[in-house]
């Protein structure tokens, strides 16, 4: 996934000290005085999810509330979430934030609990599951930071019935070695034309992976099975389709530039009537993006007739149906084309907030493979309904006050409805805001959640189990694990052994690492 890192490598470094020994920059934390726990009664926090949101929230908490004990739960044996499984393999610089997370994890007050799902049965046979209710009994605070593991669907004919229609989220996980999608095996040999529906950075990542020279990808940490499949691909033409225009598209200039610079890949001209006539009057970011599209449209260095592959940004098209070939067997289930309805933009194609209106005119694009890329979606943990944790199904987020405090509706004495916070429950990242932004915005999102926790801790309100000492993971283990189960739990040292094994595998083929794509393989490293 195109997490565009705006944080320079080494920024916010801890300079080799534990986070609990570091006072963060005054401008970042000045609104909160330092607050200490006591050795007898430390603040014990469970973080569910080991991606950027979980780690950045942990970083700030441990830096500001000295003595805080954090247990981080992860359903896989390996950490880092979408940094490992979502960032495109040809964007290694975006993964520099892992250095920061390694420093956080080096604290003796941090405990990684890998291969353990919370509330949701593990989706691999070697994983463990602990009930959310048990965490309620053994922590002062629980932070939900488990991200968005589902994607939004189009809801059109053929989406679930035809071979060749894939989720961009699953495709990204597949080429990045996510165990859940190791068996996706997309067939890229059925034809030369592909359609990607959606115009965000993930959509452009998918297009780039389909068009990039495989020899370039061989130098990255892309999954070995993806290299094999991509080396046999017949795809030569990729349509990246959106229902609105360039002024409303979600992609950023970095991703467009990278596609335009691919060797032996040309860019099909865009409809210039959708580009504002006076580009100089636009704010800097949209102006630069529109200028790049205009330049790419008129460039002659790599025309479609001179290259073996090409791509296009197809605007003002709404998907209506996926269809098999009409000339093939009536029972054919292989995708052959995608039908769209043309749209018009109101009130103006140059308004960033313009909305699409149907025209009734349709267009059918040949497509042997298609990817939907219209957004990720978080889902509630199964125990939420039992514990009455509110989840907004429409928005795909845990209901919260905007700063990360989990909220619920309650009736006042006057019979009016108001919002109250659940003691000790917080959320961060995409499960808090929805799937939006880049790593830098996720960091700010996580820091805001940490600020809310710090404020509540200073006032000694809104926490779990303040009347007694709690023991975190040790208490959970004693309550729910059977004899021998703890041998299947992966700690940070276990992750480092897996990490080193992957690097050793990579060195054999001249790559930075070769990932394990099965949890069983990861666990075999640990014996």
Coordinates of C-alpha atoms in Angstrom, one line a residue:
X1 CA 0.0 0.0 0.0
X2 CA 1.2 3.5 -0.7
X3 CA 1.9 4.7 2.7
X4 CA 3.9 7.8 1.8
X5 CA 6.3 8.4 4.7
X6 CA 6.7 12.1 5.5
X7 CA 8.8 11.3 8.6
X8 CA 12.5 11.3 7.9
X9 CA 14.5 8.2 8.9
X10 CA 15.6 8.6 12.4
X11 CA 13.1 11.4 13.2
X12 CA 11.9 11.3 16.8
X13 CA 14.8 9.0 17.7
X14 CA 15.2 7.9 21.2
X15 CA 19.0 8.1 21.0
X16 CA 19.5 4.6 22.4
X17 CA 17.5 5.1 25.6
X18 CA 14.3 3.4 26.8
X19 CA 11.2 5.4 25.9
X20 CA 10.4 5.7 29.6
X21 CA 13.7 7.6 30.1
X22 CA 13.0 10.1 27.3
X23 CA 11.2 13.4 27.6
X24 CA 9.6 14.1 24.2
X25 CA 10.0 17.5 22.5
X26 CA 8.2 20.2 24.4
X27 CA 6.2 21.4 21.4
X28 CA 4.7 17.9 21.1
X29 CA 3.8 17.3 24.7
X30 CA 3.7 20.6 26.4
X31 CA 0.1 20.4 27.3
X32 CA 0.7 17.5 29.6
X33 CA 3.0 17.5 32.7
X34 CA 5.1 14.4 33.2
X35 CA 3.3 11.8 35.3
X36 CA 4.8 8.8 37.0
X37 CA 3.4 5.4 37.9
X38 CA 4.7 3.5 40.9
X39 CA 6.4 0.1 40.7
X40 CA 3.6 -1.3 42.8
X41 CA 0.9 0.1 40.6
X42 CA 2.1 0.8 37.0
X43 CA -0.3 1.8 34.3
X44 CA -0.8 -1.5 32.4
X45 CA -2.0 -1.1 28.8
X46 CA -3.0 -3.7 26.2
X47 CA -2.5 -2.7 22.6
X48 CA -4.4 -4.8 20.1
X49 CA -2.5 -4.6 16.8
X50 CA 1.2 -4.1 16.0
X51 CA 1.0 -1.6 13.1
X52 CA 2.0 2.0 13.0
X53 CA -1.0 3.2 15.1
X54 CA -0.3 0.7 17.9
X55 CA 3.5 1.5 18.0
X56 CA 3.2 5.3 17.8
X57 CA 0.6 5.3 20.6
X58 CA 2.8 3.1 22.6
X59 CA 5.8 5.3 21.9
X60 CA 4.2 8.4 23.2
X61 CA 2.6 6.8 26.3
X62 CA 5.9 5.2 27.4
X63 CA 7.8 8.4 26.7
X64 CA 5.4 10.5 28.8
X65 CA 3.9 8.3 31.5
X66 CA 7.0 6.8 33.0
X67 CA 6.8 3.2 34.2
X68 CA 3.9 2.4 31.8
X69 CA 3.8 -1.3 31.0
X70 CA 2.6 -2.2 27.5
X71 CA 1.6 -5.6 26.2
X72 CA 1.1 -5.6 22.4
X73 CA -1.1 -8.4 21.0
X74 CA -0.6 -9.5 17.3
X75 CA -2.5 -12.3 15.6
X76 CA 0.5 -13.1 13.4
X77 CA 3.9 -14.2 14.6
X78 CA 5.5 -11.1 13.1
X79 CA 4.9 -7.4 13.8
X80 CA 4.4 -4.1 11.9
X81 CA 1.0 -4.7 10.2
X82 CA 0.6 -2.8 6.9
X83 CA 4.2 -1.5 7.0
X84 CA 5.2 -5.1 6.4
X85 CA 2.2 -6.3 4.4
X86 CA 0.8 -3.2 2.8
X87 CA 3.7 -0.9 1.7
X88 CA 4.8 -1.7 -1.9
X89 CA 8.0 -3.7 -2.1
X90 CA 9.6 -1.1 -4.3
X91 CA 9.1 1.5 -1.6
X92 CA 11.7 0.4 1.0
X93 CA 12.2 3.9 2.3
X94 CA 8.6 4.0 3.6
X95 CA 9.5 1.1 6.0
X96 CA 12.1 3.2 7.8
X97 CA 9.6 3.7 10.6
X98 CA 10.3 0.1 11.6
X99 CA 13.6 1.4 13.1
X100 CA 11.5 3.6 15.5
X101 CA 9.3 0.6 16.4
X102 CA 12.4 -1.5 17.1
X103 CA 13.6 1.1 19.6
X104 CA 10.2 1.2 21.3
X105 CA 10.2 -2.6 21.6
X106 CA 13.7 -2.6 23.1
X107 CA 12.2 -1.2 26.4
X108 CA 12.0 -3.6 29.3
X109 CA 8.5 -2.2 29.8
X110 CA 7.3 -3.4 26.4
X111 CA 6.1 -7.0 25.7
X112 CA 5.2 -8.3 22.2
X113 CA 2.7 -11.1 22.3
X114 CA 2.7 -12.5 18.8
X115 CA 0.6 -15.3 17.3
X116 CA -2.2 -14.4 19.7
X117 CA -5.6 -13.1 18.5
X118 CA -7.9 -11.2 20.8
X119 CA -11.6 -11.9 20.7
X120 CA -11.4 -13.3 17.1
X121 CA -10.5 -16.9 16.5
X122 CA -7.1 -17.0 14.9
X123 CA -7.2 -17.3 11.1
X124 CA -4.4 -19.8 11.0
X125 CA -4.2 -23.2 12.7
X126 CA -1.2 -22.5 14.8
X127 CA -2.5 -19.3 16.4
X128 CA -3.9 -18.8 19.8
X129 CA -6.9 -16.8 20.8
X130 CA -7.7 -15.0 24.1
X131 CA -11.0 -13.5 25.0
X132 CA -11.4 -9.7 25.1
X133 CA -13.2 -10.1 28.4
X134 CA -10.0 -11.5 30.0
X135 CA -8.1 -8.3 29.0
X136 CA -10.8 -6.2 30.8
X137 CA -9.9 -8.0 34.0
X138 CA -6.1 -7.6 33.8
X139 CA -5.3 -4.1 32.4
X140 CA -6.0 -0.5 33.2
X141 CA -6.5 0.5 29.6
X142 CA -7.1 -1.3 26.2
X143 CA -6.2 0.4 22.9
X144 CA -7.8 -1.0 19.8
X145 CA -5.4 -0.5 16.9
X146 CA -6.1 -3.5 14.7
X147 CA -6.6 -1.6 11.5
X148 CA -8.8 -2.5 8.6
X149 CA -8.8 -6.1 7.5
X150 CA -11.7 -6.0 5.0
X151 CA -12.4 -4.0 1.9
X152 CA -15.5 -2.3 0.5
X153 CA -17.3 -4.1 -2.3
X154 CA -18.9 -2.7 -5.5
X155 CA -22.1 -4.7 -5.3
X156 CA -22.4 -5.2 -9.0
X157 CA -23.2 -8.4 -11.1
X158 CA -20.2 -10.7 -11.6
X159 CA -18.2 -9.4 -8.7
X160 CA -18.5 -12.6 -6.6
X161 CA -19.2 -15.0 -9.4
X162 CA -16.5 -14.6 -12.0
X163 CA -12.9 -15.7 -12.0
X164 CA -10.5 -12.9 -12.5
X165 CA -12.2 -10.3 -10.2
X166 CA -10.0 -9.6 -7.2
X167 CA -9.8 -7.3 -4.2
X168 CA -6.8 -4.9 -4.4
X169 CA -6.3 -5.4 -0.7
X170 CA -5.9 -9.2 -1.1
X171 CA -3.6 -8.7 -4.1
X172 CA -1.4 -6.3 -2.1
X173 CA -1.3 -8.8 0.8
X174 CA -0.5 -11.6 -1.7
X175 CA 2.5 -9.9 -3.3
X176 CA 3.7 -8.8 0.1
X177 CA 3.6 -12.2 1.6
X178 CA 0.6 -11.9 4.0
X179 CA -0.2 -15.5 5.0
X180 CA -3.9 -15.1 4.8
X181 CA -3.6 -14.4 1.0
X182 CA -0.7 -16.7 0.2
X183 CA -3.1 -18.9 -1.9
X184 CA -4.7 -16.1 -3.9
X185 CA -2.8 -17.1 -7.0
X186 CA -4.2 -14.5 -9.4
X187 CA -4.3 -15.7 -13.0
X188 CA -2.4 -13.0 -15.1
X189 CA -2.3 -15.2 -18.2
X190 CA -5.9 -14.9 -19.5
X191 CA -5.4 -11.7 -21.5
X192 CA -3.5 -8.4 -22.0
X193 CA -5.9 -5.9 -20.5
X194 CA -6.6 -5.2 -16.8
X195 CA -8.9 -2.9 -15.0
X196 CA -8.3 -1.3 -11.6
X197 CA -11.5 0.3 -10.2
X198 CA -10.6 3.1 -7.8
X199 CA -8.1 6.0 -8.1
X200 CA -6.3 6.0 -4.7
X201 CA -2.7 5.2 -4.1
X202 CA -3.4 1.5 -3.6
X203 CA -4.9 1.4 -7.1
X204 CA -1.8 2.9 -8.5
X205 CA 0.4 0.5 -6.5
X206 CA -1.5 -2.4 -8.1
X207 CA -1.1 -0.9 -11.6
X208 CA 2.6 -0.4 -11.0
X209 CA 3.1 -4.0 -9.9
X210 CA 1.4 -5.2 -13.0
X211 CA 3.5 -3.1 -15.3
X212 CA 6.9 -3.0 -13.6
X213 CA 9.8 -4.9 -15.0
X214 CA 10.1 -8.2 -13.0
X215 CA 13.9 -7.9 -12.9
X216 CA 13.4 -4.6 -10.9
X217 CA 11.1 -6.4 -8.5
X218 CA 13.6 -9.2 -8.0
X219 CA 15.8 -6.8 -6.0
X220 CA 13.0 -6.1 -3.5
X221 CA 11.4 -8.1 -0.7
X222 CA 8.3 -9.1 -2.8
X223 CA 7.1 -12.6 -2.1
X224 CA 8.7 -15.3 -4.2
X225 CA 5.4 -16.7 -5.3
X226 CA 4.4 -13.2 -6.6
X227 CA 7.7 -12.9 -8.6
X228 CA 6.9 -16.3 -10.3
X229 CA 3.4 -15.2 -11.2
X230 CA 4.3 -11.7 -12.4
X231 CA 7.1 -13.2 -14.6
X232 CA 4.4 -15.1 -16.5
X233 CA 2.0 -12.2 -16.8
X234 CA 0.5 -11.3 -20.2
X235 CA -0.9 -8.0 -19.0
X236 CA 0.2 -5.1 -21.2
X237 CA -2.6 -2.5 -20.7
X238 CA -3.9 -1.3 -17.4
X239 CA -7.0 1.0 -17.0
X240 CA -7.1 2.8 -13.6
X241 CA -10.8 3.9 -13.4
X242 CA -12.6 6.4 -11.3
X243 CA -16.2 7.7 -11.3
X244 CA -15.1 11.4 -10.9
X245 CA -12.3 13.5 -12.4
X246 CA -8.6 14.3 -11.8
X247 CA -9.5 17.2 -9.5
X248 CA -11.3 14.8 -7.2
X249 CA -9.0 11.8 -7.4
X250 CA -7.3 10.5 -4.2
X251 CA -3.9 9.5 -5.7
X252 CA -0.8 11.7 -4.9
X253 CA 1.8 13.0 -7.2
X254 CA 4.5 10.6 -6.1
X255 CA 2.6 7.5 -7.2
X256 CA 1.7 9.1 -10.6
X257 CA 5.3 10.1 -11.2
X258 CA 6.5 6.6 -10.5
X259 CA 4.1 5.1 -13.0
X260 CA 5.1 7.7 -15.6
X261 CA 8.7 6.9 -15.2
X262 CA 8.4 3.1 -15.7
X263 CA 10.7 1.9 -18.4
X264 CA 9.0 0.8 -21.7
X265 CA 5.6 1.8 -20.3
X266 CA 3.6 4.7 -21.8
X267 CA 0.9 6.9 -20.4
X268 CA -2.3 7.3 -22.4
X269 CA -3.5 10.9 -22.7
X270 CA -6.2 12.1 -20.3
X271 CA -9.3 14.1 -21.3
X272 CA -7.9 17.6 -21.1
X273 CA -11.4 19.1 -20.7
X274 CA -11.3 17.7 -17.1
X275 CA -8.2 19.7 -16.3
X276 CA -8.7 23.3 -15.1
X277 CA -7.7 25.8 -17.8
X278 CA -5.8 28.1 -15.4
X279 CA -3.5 25.7 -13.5
X280 CA -1.5 28.6 -12.0
X281 CA -4.5 29.7 -9.9
X282 CA -4.7 26.3 -8.1
X283 CA -3.2 25.6 -4.6
X284 CA 0.3 24.1 -4.8
X285 CA -0.5 20.4 -4.3
X286 CA -3.4 20.1 -6.9
X287 CA -1.5 22.5 -9.3
X288 CA 1.6 20.2 -9.3
X289 CA -0.6 17.1 -9.8
X290 CA -2.6 18.7 -12.7
X291 CA 0.6 19.9 -14.3
X292 CA 2.0 16.4 -14.2
X293 CA -1.1 15.0 -15.9
X294 CA -1.0 17.7 -18.5
X295 CA 2.7 17.1 -19.2
X296 CA 2.2 13.3 -19.4
X297 CA -0.6 13.8 -21.9
X298 CA 1.5 15.8 -24.3
X299 CA 4.8 14.0 -23.7
X300 CA 6.3 12.3 -26.7
X301 CA 9.2 10.4 -25.1
X302 CA 7.2 7.2 -24.6
X303 CA 4.2 7.1 -26.9
X304 CA 1.8 4.1 -26.7
X305 CA 2.8 3.0 -30.2
X306 CA 6.5 2.8 -29.2
X307 CA 6.2 0.8 -25.9
X308 CA 5.1 -2.7 -25.1
X309 CA 3.0 -1.7 -22.1
X310 CA 0.7 1.3 -21.3
X311 CA -1.6 2.6 -18.6
X312 CA -4.3 5.2 -18.4
X313 CA -6.4 7.2 -15.9
X314 CA -10.0 6.7 -17.0
X315 CA -12.2 9.3 -15.4
X316 CA -16.0 9.7 -15.1
X317 CA -16.8 6.1 -15.2
X318 CA -19.0 4.1 -12.7
X319 CA -18.7 0.3 -12.8
X320 CA -22.0 -1.5 -13.6
X321 CA -21.1 -5.1 -14.3
X322 CA -18.4 -7.7 -14.8
X323 CA -19.1 -10.1 -17.7
X324 CA -17.8 -13.3 -19.2
X325 CA -17.2 -13.7 -22.9
X326 CA -20.4 -13.9 -24.9
X327 CA -18.7 -16.1 -27.5
X328 CA -17.5 -18.7 -25.0
X329 CA -19.4 -21.5 -23.3
X330 CA -22.7 -20.3 -21.5
X331 CA -21.2 -21.8 -18.4
X332 CA -18.0 -19.7 -18.6
X333 CA -17.0 -18.1 -15.4
X334 CA -13.9 -16.2 -16.6
X335 CA -14.0 -12.4 -16.7
X336 CA -13.8 -11.0 -20.2
X337 CA -15.1 -7.4 -19.9
X338 CA -16.2 -4.7 -17.5
X339 CA -19.1 -2.4 -18.2
X340 CA -19.2 1.2 -17.0
X341 CA -21.7 4.1 -17.1
X342 CA -20.3 7.5 -18.0
X343 CA -20.8 10.2 -15.4
X344 CA -20.8 14.0 -15.5
X345 CA -19.5 16.2 -12.7
X346 CA -21.6 18.7 -10.8
X347 CA -21.4 21.6 -10.1
X348 CA -18.1 21.7 -12.1
X349 CA -15.4 19.2 -13.0
X350 CA -12.9 21.6 -11.5
X351 CA -14.6 21.6 -8.0
X352 CA -12.6 19.3 -5.7
X353 CA -15.9 18.4 -4.0
X354 CA -17.9 17.8 -7.2
X355 CA -20.1 14.7 -7.3
X356 CA -20.8 12.3 -10.1
X357 CA -24.2 12.1 -11.9
X358 CA -25.1 9.3 -14.2
X359 CA -25.6 10.0 -17.9
X360 CA -27.1 6.7 -19.1
X361 CA -24.3 6.2 -21.6
X362 CA -22.3 3.0 -21.1
X363 CA -18.8 1.9 -22.1
X364 CA -17.4 -1.7 -22.0
X365 CA -13.7 -2.3 -21.6
X366 CA -12.1 -5.6 -22.4
X367 CA -10.5 -7.0 -19.2
X368 CA -9.3 -10.4 -18.4
X369 CA -8.6 -9.4 -14.8
X370 CA -10.0 -6.7 -12.6
X371 CA -9.3 -5.3 -9.1
X372 CA -11.6 -3.3 -6.9
X373 CA -9.8 -0.7 -4.9
X374 CA -12.5 1.5 -3.4
X375 CA -11.3 1.5 0.2
X376 CA -10.5 -0.7 3.2
X377 CA -12.9 -1.4 6.0
X378 CA -12.5 -2.2 9.7
X379 CA -14.8 -4.7 11.4
X380 CA -15.9 -5.1 15.0
X381 CA -14.4 -7.8 17.2
X382 CA -17.0 -10.6 17.9
X383 CA -17.1 -9.8 21.6
X384 CA -18.0 -6.1 21.1
X385 CA -21.7 -6.9 21.1
X386 CA -21.5 -8.9 24.3
X387 CA -19.6 -6.1 26.1
X388 CA -21.6 -3.3 24.4
X389 CA -18.6 -1.7 22.7
X390 CA -20.3 0.5 20.0
X391 CA -19.2 0.0 16.4
X392 CA -20.3 2.2 13.5
X393 CA -20.9 -0.3 10.7
X394 CA -21.6 2.3 8.1
X395 CA -18.3 4.1 8.7
X396 CA -16.4 1.0 9.7
X397 CA -15.0 2.5 12.9
X398 CA -15.3 2.1 16.7
X399 CA -17.5 5.0 18.0
X400 CA -15.2 7.5 19.6
X401 CA -14.9 11.2 20.6
X402 CA -12.5 12.0 17.8
X403 CA -9.5 11.8 20.1
X404 CA -9.6 8.1 20.6
X405 CA -11.9 7.6 23.7
X406 CA -14.4 4.9 22.9
X407 CA -17.9 6.3 23.4
X408 CA -21.4 5.0 23.8
X409 CA -24.8 6.7 24.0
X410 CA -26.5 7.0 27.4
X411 CA -29.7 8.5 28.5
X412 CA -29.6 11.5 30.9
X413 CA -32.0 12.1 33.8
X414 CA -33.9 14.3 31.4
X415 CA -34.4 11.4 29.0
X416 CA -32.1 13.0 26.5
X417 CA -29.3 11.0 24.7
X418 CA -25.7 12.0 25.3
X419 CA -22.4 10.4 24.8
X420 CA -20.3 8.9 27.5
X421 CA -16.8 7.3 27.4
X422 CA -16.0 3.7 28.3
X423 CA -13.5 3.7 31.2
X424 CA -10.1 2.6 29.9
X425 CA -11.1 1.9 26.3
X426 CA -9.4 3.8 23.4
X427 CA -8.8 3.4 19.7
X428 CA -6.1 4.5 17.3
X429 CA -5.5 4.4 13.5
X430 CA -7.9 3.3 10.9
X431 CA -10.3 1.6 13.4
X432 CA -10.6 5.1 14.9
X433 CA -10.9 7.3 11.7
X434 CA -11.5 5.0 8.8
X435 CA -8.9 4.1 6.2
X436 CA -7.3 7.4 5.3
X437 CA -4.0 9.1 5.3
X438 CA -0.4 8.1 5.2
X439 CA 2.1 7.0 7.9
X440 CA 2.7 10.5 9.0
X441 CA -1.0 11.1 9.5
X442 CA -1.4 7.8 11.3
X443 CA 1.4 8.9 13.7
X444 CA -0.5 12.1 14.5
X445 CA -3.7 10.1 14.9
X446 CA -1.9 7.8 17.4
X447 CA -0.4 10.7 19.3
X448 CA -3.8 12.3 19.7
X449 CA -5.1 9.0 21.3
X450 CA -2.0 8.9 23.5
X451 CA -2.7 12.5 24.6
X452 CA -6.3 11.5 25.6
X453 CA -4.9 8.7 27.7
X454 CA -2.4 10.9 29.3
X455 CA -5.0 13.5 30.2
X456 CA -7.2 10.8 31.7
X457 CA -4.3 9.3 33.7
X458 CA -3.3 12.7 35.1
X459 CA -6.8 13.1 36.4
X460 CA -7.0 9.5 37.5
X461 CA -10.3 9.0 35.8
X462 CA -11.8 6.6 33.2
X463 CA -9.6 3.6 33.7
X464 CA -10.2 -0.1 34.4
X465 CA -9.3 -1.8 37.7
X466 CA -7.8 1.3 39.5
X467 CA -8.9 -0.2 42.8
X468 CA -6.5 -3.2 42.5
X469 CA -3.2 -4.3 41.1
X470 CA -3.4 -5.9 37.7
X471 CA -0.8 -8.2 36.1
X472 CA -1.4 -7.8 32.3
X473 CA -0.3 -10.7 30.2
X474 CA 0.7 -12.8 33.2
X475 CA -2.8 -12.6 34.5
X476 CA -4.4 -13.4 31.1
X477 CA -2.1 -16.4 30.7
X478 CA -2.9 -17.8 34.0
X479 CA -6.6 -17.4 33.3
X480 CA -7.1 -18.7 29.7
X481 CA -4.0 -20.6 28.4
X482 CA -3.8 -24.4 28.6
X483 CA -0.6 -26.2 29.5
X484 CA 1.9 -25.8 26.7
X485 CA 0.0 -23.0 24.9
X486 CA 2.6 -20.4 25.9
X487 CA 5.2 -22.2 23.7
X488 CA 3.2 -21.0 20.7
X489 CA 3.4 -17.4 21.8
X490 CA 6.0 -15.4 19.9
X491 CA 7.9 -12.7 21.9
X492 CA 10.2 -10.0 20.5
X493 CA 13.2 -12.2 20.6
X494 CA 11.3 -14.8 18.6
X495 CA 10.4 -12.2 16.0
X496 CA 14.1 -11.2 15.7
X497 CA 15.0 -14.8 15.0
X498 CA 12.3 -14.9 12.2
X499 CA 13.6 -11.6 11.0
X500 CA 17.2 -12.9 10.8
X501 CA 16.1 -16.1 9.1
X502 CA 14.3 -14.1 6.4
X503 CA 17.4 -11.9 5.9
X504 CA 19.6 -14.9 5.5
X505 CA 17.3 -16.3 2.9
X506 CA 17.4 -13.0 1.1
X507 CA 21.2 -12.8 1.1
X508 CA 21.3 -16.1 -0.8
X509 CA 19.5 -14.4 -3.8
X510 CA 20.9 -10.9 -3.4
X511 CA 17.7 -9.5 -1.8
X512 CA 17.1 -7.6 1.5
X513 CA 15.0 -10.5 2.7
X514 CA 12.8 -13.3 1.5
X515 CA 9.7 -13.4 3.6
X516 CA 8.1 -16.5 5.0
X517 CA 4.5 -16.6 3.7
X518 CA 3.1 -19.3 5.9
X519 CA 2.8 -19.0 9.7
X520 CA 4.0 -22.6 10.0
X521 CA 7.3 -21.6 8.3
X522 CA 7.7 -18.7 10.7
X523 CA 7.1 -20.9 13.8
X524 CA 9.4 -23.6 12.5
X525 CA 12.3 -21.1 12.8
X526 CA 11.6 -21.1 16.6
X527 CA 11.7 -24.9 16.9

